[in-house]
PDB file of C-alpha atoms in Angstrom:
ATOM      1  CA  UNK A   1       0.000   0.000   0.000  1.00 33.00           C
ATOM      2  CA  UNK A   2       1.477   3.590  -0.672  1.00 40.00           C
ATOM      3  CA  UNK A   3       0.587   6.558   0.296  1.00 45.00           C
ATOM      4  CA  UNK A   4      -0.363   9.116  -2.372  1.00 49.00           C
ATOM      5  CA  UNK A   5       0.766  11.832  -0.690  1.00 46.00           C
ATOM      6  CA  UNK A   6       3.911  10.784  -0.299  1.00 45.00           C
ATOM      7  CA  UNK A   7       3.978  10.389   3.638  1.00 44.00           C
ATOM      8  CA  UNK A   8       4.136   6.540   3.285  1.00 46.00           C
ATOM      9  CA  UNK A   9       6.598   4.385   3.181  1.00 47.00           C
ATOM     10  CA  UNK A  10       9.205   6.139   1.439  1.00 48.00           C
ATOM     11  CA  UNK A  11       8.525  10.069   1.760  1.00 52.00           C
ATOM     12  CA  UNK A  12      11.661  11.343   1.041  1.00 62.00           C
ATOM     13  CA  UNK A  13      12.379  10.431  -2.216  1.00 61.00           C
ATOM     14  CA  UNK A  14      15.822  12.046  -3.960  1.00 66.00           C
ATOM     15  CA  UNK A  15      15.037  14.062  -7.322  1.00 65.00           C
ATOM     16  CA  UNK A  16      16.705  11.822  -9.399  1.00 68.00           C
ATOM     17  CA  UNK A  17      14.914   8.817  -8.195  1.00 65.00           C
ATOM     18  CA  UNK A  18      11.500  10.044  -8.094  1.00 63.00           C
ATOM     19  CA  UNK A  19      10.554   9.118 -11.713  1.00 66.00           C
ATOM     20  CA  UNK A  20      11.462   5.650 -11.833  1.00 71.00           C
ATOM     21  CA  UNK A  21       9.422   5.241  -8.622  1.00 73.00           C
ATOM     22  CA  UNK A  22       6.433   7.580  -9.445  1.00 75.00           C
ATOM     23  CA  UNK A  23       6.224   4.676 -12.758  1.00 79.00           C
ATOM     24  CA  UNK A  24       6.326   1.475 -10.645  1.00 81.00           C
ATOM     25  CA  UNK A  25       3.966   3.227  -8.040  1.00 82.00           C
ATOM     26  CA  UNK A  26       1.663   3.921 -11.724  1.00 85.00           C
ATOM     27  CA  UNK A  27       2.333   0.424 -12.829  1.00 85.00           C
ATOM     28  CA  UNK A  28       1.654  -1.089  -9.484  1.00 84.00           C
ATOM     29  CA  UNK A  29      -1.902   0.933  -9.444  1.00 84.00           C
ATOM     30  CA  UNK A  30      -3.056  -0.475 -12.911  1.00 86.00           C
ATOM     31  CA  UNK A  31      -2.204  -3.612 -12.068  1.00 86.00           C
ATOM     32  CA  UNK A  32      -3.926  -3.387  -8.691  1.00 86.00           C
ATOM     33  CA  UNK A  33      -7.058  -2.375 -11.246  1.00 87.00           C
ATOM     34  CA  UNK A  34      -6.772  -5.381 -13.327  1.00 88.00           C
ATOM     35  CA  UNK A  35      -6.777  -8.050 -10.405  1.00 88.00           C
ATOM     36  CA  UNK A  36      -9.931  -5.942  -8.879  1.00 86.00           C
ATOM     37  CA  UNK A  37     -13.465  -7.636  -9.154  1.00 87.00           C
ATOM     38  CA  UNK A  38     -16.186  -5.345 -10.642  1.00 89.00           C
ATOM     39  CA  UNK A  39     -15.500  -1.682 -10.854  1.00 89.00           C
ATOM     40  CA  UNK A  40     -14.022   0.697  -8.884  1.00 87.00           C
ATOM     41  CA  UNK A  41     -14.126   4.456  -8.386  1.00 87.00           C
ATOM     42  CA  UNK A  42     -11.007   6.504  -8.159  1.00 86.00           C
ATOM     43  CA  UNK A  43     -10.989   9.651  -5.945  1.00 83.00           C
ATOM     44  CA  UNK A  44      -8.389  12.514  -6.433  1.00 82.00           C
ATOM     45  CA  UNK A  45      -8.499  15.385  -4.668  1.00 79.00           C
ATOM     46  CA  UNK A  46      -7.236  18.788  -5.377  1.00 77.00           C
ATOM     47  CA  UNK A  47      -4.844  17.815  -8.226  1.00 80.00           C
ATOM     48  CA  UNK A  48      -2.132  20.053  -8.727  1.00 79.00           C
ATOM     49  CA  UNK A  49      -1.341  19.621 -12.507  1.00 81.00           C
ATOM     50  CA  UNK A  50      -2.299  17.357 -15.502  1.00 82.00           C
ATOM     51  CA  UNK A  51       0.148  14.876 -15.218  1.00 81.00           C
ATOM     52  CA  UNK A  52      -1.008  13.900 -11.670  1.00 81.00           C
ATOM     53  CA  UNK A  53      -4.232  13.284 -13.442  1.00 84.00           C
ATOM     54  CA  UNK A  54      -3.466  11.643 -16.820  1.00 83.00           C
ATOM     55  CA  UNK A  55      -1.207   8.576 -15.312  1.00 85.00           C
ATOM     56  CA  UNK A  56      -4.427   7.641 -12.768  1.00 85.00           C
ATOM     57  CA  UNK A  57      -6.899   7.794 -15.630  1.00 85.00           C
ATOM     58  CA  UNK A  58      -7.870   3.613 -15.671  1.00 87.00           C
ATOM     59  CA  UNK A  59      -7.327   1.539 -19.208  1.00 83.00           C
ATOM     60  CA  UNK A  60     -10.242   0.234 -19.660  1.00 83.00           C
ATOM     61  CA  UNK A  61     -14.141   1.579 -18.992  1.00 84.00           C
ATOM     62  CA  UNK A  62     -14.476  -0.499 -16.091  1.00 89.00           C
ATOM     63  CA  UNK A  63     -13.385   1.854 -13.532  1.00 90.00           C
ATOM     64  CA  UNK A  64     -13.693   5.740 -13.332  1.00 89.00           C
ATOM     65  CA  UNK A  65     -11.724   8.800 -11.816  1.00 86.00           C
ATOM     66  CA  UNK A  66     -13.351  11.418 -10.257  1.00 86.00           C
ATOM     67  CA  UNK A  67     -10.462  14.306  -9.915  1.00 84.00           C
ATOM     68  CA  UNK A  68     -10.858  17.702  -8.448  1.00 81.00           C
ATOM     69  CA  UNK A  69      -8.279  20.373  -9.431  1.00 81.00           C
ATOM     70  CA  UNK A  70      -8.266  24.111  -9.512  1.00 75.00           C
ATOM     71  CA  UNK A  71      -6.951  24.347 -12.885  1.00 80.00           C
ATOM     72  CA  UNK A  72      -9.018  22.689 -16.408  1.00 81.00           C
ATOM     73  CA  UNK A  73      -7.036  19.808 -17.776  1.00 80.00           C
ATOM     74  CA  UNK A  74      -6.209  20.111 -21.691  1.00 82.00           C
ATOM     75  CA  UNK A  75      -7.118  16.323 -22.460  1.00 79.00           C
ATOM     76  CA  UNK A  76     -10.352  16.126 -24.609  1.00 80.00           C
ATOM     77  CA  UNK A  77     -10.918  12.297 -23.276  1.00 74.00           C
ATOM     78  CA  UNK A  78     -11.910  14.078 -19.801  1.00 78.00           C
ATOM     79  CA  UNK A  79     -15.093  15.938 -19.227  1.00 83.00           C
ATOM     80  CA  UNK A  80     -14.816  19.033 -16.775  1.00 82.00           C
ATOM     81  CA  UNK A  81     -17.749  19.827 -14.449  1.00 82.00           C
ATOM     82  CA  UNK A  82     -16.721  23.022 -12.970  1.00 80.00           C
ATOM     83  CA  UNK A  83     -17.738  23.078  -9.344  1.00 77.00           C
ATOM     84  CA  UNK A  84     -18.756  26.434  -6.977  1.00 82.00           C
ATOM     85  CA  UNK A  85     -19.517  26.844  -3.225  1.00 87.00           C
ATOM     86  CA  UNK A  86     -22.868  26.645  -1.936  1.00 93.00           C
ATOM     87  CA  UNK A  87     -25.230  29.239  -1.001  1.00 96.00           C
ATOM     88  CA  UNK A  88     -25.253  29.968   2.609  1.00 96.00           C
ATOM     89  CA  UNK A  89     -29.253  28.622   2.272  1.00 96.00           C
ATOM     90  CA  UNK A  90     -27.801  25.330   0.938  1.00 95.00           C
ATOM     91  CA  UNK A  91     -25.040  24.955   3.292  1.00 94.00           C
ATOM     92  CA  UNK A  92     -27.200  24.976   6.004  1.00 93.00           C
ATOM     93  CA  UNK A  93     -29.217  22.619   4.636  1.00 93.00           C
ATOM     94  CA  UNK A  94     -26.746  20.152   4.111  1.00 90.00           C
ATOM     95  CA  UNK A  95     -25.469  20.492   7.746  1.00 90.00           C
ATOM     96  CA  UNK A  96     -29.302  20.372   8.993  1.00 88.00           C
ATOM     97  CA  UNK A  97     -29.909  16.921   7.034  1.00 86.00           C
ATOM     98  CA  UNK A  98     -26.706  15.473   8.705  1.00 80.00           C
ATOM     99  CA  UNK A  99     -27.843  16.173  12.057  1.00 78.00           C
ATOM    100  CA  UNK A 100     -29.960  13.452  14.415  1.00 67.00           C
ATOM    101  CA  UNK A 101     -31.842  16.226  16.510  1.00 70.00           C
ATOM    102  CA  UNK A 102     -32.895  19.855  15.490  1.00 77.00           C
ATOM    103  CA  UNK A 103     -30.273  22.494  15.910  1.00 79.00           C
ATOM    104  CA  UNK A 104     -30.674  25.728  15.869  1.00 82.00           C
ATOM    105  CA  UNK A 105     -29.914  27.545  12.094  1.00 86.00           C
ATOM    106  CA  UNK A 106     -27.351  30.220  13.672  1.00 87.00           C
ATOM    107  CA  UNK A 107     -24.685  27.982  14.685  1.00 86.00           C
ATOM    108  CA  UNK A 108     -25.148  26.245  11.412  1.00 89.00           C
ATOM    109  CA  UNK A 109     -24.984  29.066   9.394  1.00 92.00           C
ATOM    110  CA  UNK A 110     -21.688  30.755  11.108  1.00 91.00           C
ATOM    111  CA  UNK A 111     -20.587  26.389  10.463  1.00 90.00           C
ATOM    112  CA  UNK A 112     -21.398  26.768   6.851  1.00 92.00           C
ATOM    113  CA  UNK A 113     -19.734  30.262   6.551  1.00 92.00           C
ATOM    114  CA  UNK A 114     -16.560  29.143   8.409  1.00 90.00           C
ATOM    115  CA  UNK A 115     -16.413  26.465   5.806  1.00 90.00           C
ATOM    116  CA  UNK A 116     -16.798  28.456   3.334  1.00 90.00           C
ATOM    117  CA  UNK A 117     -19.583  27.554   1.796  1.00 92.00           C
ATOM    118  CA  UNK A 118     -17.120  24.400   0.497  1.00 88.00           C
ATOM    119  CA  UNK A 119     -18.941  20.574  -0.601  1.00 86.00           C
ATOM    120  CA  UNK A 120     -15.940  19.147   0.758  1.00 82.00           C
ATOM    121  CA  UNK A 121     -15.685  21.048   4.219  1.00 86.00           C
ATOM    122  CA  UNK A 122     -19.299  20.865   4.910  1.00 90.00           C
ATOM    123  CA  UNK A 123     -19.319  17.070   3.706  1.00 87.00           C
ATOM    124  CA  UNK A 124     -16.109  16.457   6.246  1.00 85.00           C
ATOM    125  CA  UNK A 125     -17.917  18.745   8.823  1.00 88.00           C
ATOM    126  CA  UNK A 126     -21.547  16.983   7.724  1.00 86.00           C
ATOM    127  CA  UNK A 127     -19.994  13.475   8.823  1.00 84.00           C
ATOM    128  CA  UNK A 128     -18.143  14.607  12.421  1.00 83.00           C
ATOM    129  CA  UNK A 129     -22.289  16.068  13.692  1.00 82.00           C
ATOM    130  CA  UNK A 130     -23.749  13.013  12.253  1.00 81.00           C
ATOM    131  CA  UNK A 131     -21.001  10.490  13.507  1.00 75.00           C
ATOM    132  CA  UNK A 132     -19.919  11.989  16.952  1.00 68.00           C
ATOM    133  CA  UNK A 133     -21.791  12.991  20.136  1.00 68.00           C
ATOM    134  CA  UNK A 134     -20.728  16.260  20.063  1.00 69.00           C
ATOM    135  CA  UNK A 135     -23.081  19.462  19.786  1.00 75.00           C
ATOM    136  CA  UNK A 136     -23.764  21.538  17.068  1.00 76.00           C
ATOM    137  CA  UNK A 137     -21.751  23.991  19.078  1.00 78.00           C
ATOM    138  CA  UNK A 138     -18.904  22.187  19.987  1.00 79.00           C
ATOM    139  CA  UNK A 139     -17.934  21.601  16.104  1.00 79.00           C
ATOM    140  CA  UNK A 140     -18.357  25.087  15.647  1.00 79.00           C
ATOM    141  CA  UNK A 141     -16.090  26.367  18.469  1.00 79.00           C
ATOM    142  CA  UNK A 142     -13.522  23.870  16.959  1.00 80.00           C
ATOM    143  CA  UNK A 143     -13.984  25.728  13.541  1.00 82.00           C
ATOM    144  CA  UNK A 144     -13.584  29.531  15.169  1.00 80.00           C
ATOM    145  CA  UNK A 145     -10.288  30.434  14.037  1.00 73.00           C
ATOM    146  CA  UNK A 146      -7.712  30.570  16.989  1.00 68.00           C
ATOM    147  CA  UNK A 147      -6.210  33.625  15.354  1.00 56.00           C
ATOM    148  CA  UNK A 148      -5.125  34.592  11.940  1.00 43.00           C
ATOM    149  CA  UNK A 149      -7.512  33.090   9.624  1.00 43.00           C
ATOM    150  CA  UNK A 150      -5.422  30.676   6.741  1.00 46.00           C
ATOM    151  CA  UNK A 151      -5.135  31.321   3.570  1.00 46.00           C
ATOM    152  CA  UNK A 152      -6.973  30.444   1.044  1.00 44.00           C
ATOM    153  CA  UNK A 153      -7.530  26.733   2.026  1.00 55.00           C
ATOM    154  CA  UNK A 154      -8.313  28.372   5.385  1.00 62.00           C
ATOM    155  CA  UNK A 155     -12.054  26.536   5.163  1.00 66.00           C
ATOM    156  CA  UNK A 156     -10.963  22.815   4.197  1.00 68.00           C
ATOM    157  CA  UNK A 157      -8.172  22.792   6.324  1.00 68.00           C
ATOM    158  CA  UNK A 158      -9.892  24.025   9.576  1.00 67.00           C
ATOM    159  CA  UNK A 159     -12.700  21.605   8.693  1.00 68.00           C
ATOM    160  CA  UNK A 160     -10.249  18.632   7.801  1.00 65.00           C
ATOM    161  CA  UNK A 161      -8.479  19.318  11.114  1.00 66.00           C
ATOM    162  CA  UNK A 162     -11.498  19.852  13.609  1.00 64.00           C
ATOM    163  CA  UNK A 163     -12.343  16.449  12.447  1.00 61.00           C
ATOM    164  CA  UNK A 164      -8.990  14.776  12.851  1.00 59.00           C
ATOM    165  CA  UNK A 165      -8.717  16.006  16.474  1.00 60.00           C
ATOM    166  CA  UNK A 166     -12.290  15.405  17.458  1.00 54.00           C
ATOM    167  CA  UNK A 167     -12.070  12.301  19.969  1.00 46.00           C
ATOM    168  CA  UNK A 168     -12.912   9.836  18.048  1.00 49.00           C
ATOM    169  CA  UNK A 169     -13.582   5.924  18.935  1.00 47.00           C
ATOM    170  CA  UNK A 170     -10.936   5.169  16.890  1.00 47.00           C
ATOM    171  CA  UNK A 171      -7.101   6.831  15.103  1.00 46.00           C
ATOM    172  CA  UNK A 172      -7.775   9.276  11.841  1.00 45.00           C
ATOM    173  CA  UNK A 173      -7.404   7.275   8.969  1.00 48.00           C
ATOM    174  CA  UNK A 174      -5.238   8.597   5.964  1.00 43.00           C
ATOM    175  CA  UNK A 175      -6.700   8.234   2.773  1.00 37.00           C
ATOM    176  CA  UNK A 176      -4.537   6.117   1.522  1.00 35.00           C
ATOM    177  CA  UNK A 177      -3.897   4.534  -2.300  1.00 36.00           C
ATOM    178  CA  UNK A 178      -2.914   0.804  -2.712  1.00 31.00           C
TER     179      UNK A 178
END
């Protein structure tokens, strides 16, 4: 199993040897497709160029890769759905549907706004109300910004790490790749 971001196994890979290990890691993963029974989706998130894309895209019509990026690939063979935050109405919503018990909309709404308005932070965010015991309010005090507010992936991170250090009945799993 490796570790697509790198953090596995072998994370510190020298320049000069990264290529001839990014290919096995490629040749490893299409194999791993071939020997799998039925199909199988492929998540990517937040791709930084093309050519992380194009070596994950699967051989045959079996499988399918669902990539997000912040820039368009070139290749014609993949369709782009271009993606945009939610309104603050359906933000809200989605947090309100993940909940077992009625909350009120307020802290919800500053929730949705500290994540802004992001799918992915308000899905990771959606999953800690419905999965742990803690309140509505507790999630969003562990959202509130300690002090400077991040950059730009201020929203997913804060979300992505309010989750990770939630108690939990079990470690935070790394996504992980074969």
């Amino acid at each position: 199993m490796e570790d697509a971001s790198g953090a596995g196994p072998t994370p510190d890979i020298p320049e000069d040897q990264l290529q001839p290990h990014r290919s096995g890691l490629e040749s490893q993963f299409h194999s791993k497709l071939g020997e799998a029974r039925g199909s199988m989706l492929i998540l990517l998130d937040d791709a930084a160029a093309e050519d992380h894309i194009a070596p994950l895209i699967p051989p045959d019509g079996r499988h399918r890769l669902l990539a997000t990026a912040r820039t368009a690939p070139a290749d014609p063979a993949v369709t782009v759905l271009p993606l945009d935050s939610l309104t603050p109405e359906d933000s809200v919503a989605l947090l309100e549907s993940a909940t077992a018990t009625s909350v009120p909309k307020a802290p919800l709404a500053e929730t949705a706004a500290l994540c802004g308005h992001l799918p992915l932070a308000l899905h990771v965010v959606a999953g800690r109300l419905r999965d742990s015991t803690d309140s509505a309010d507790r999630v969003l005090a562990s959202l509130r910004p300690p002090g400077e507010r991040l950059a730009e992936l201020g929203p997913v991170r804060r979300a992505f790490t309010a989750s990770y250090t939630a108690p939990a009945k079990g470690a935070a799993r790394m996504l992980r790749v074969w």
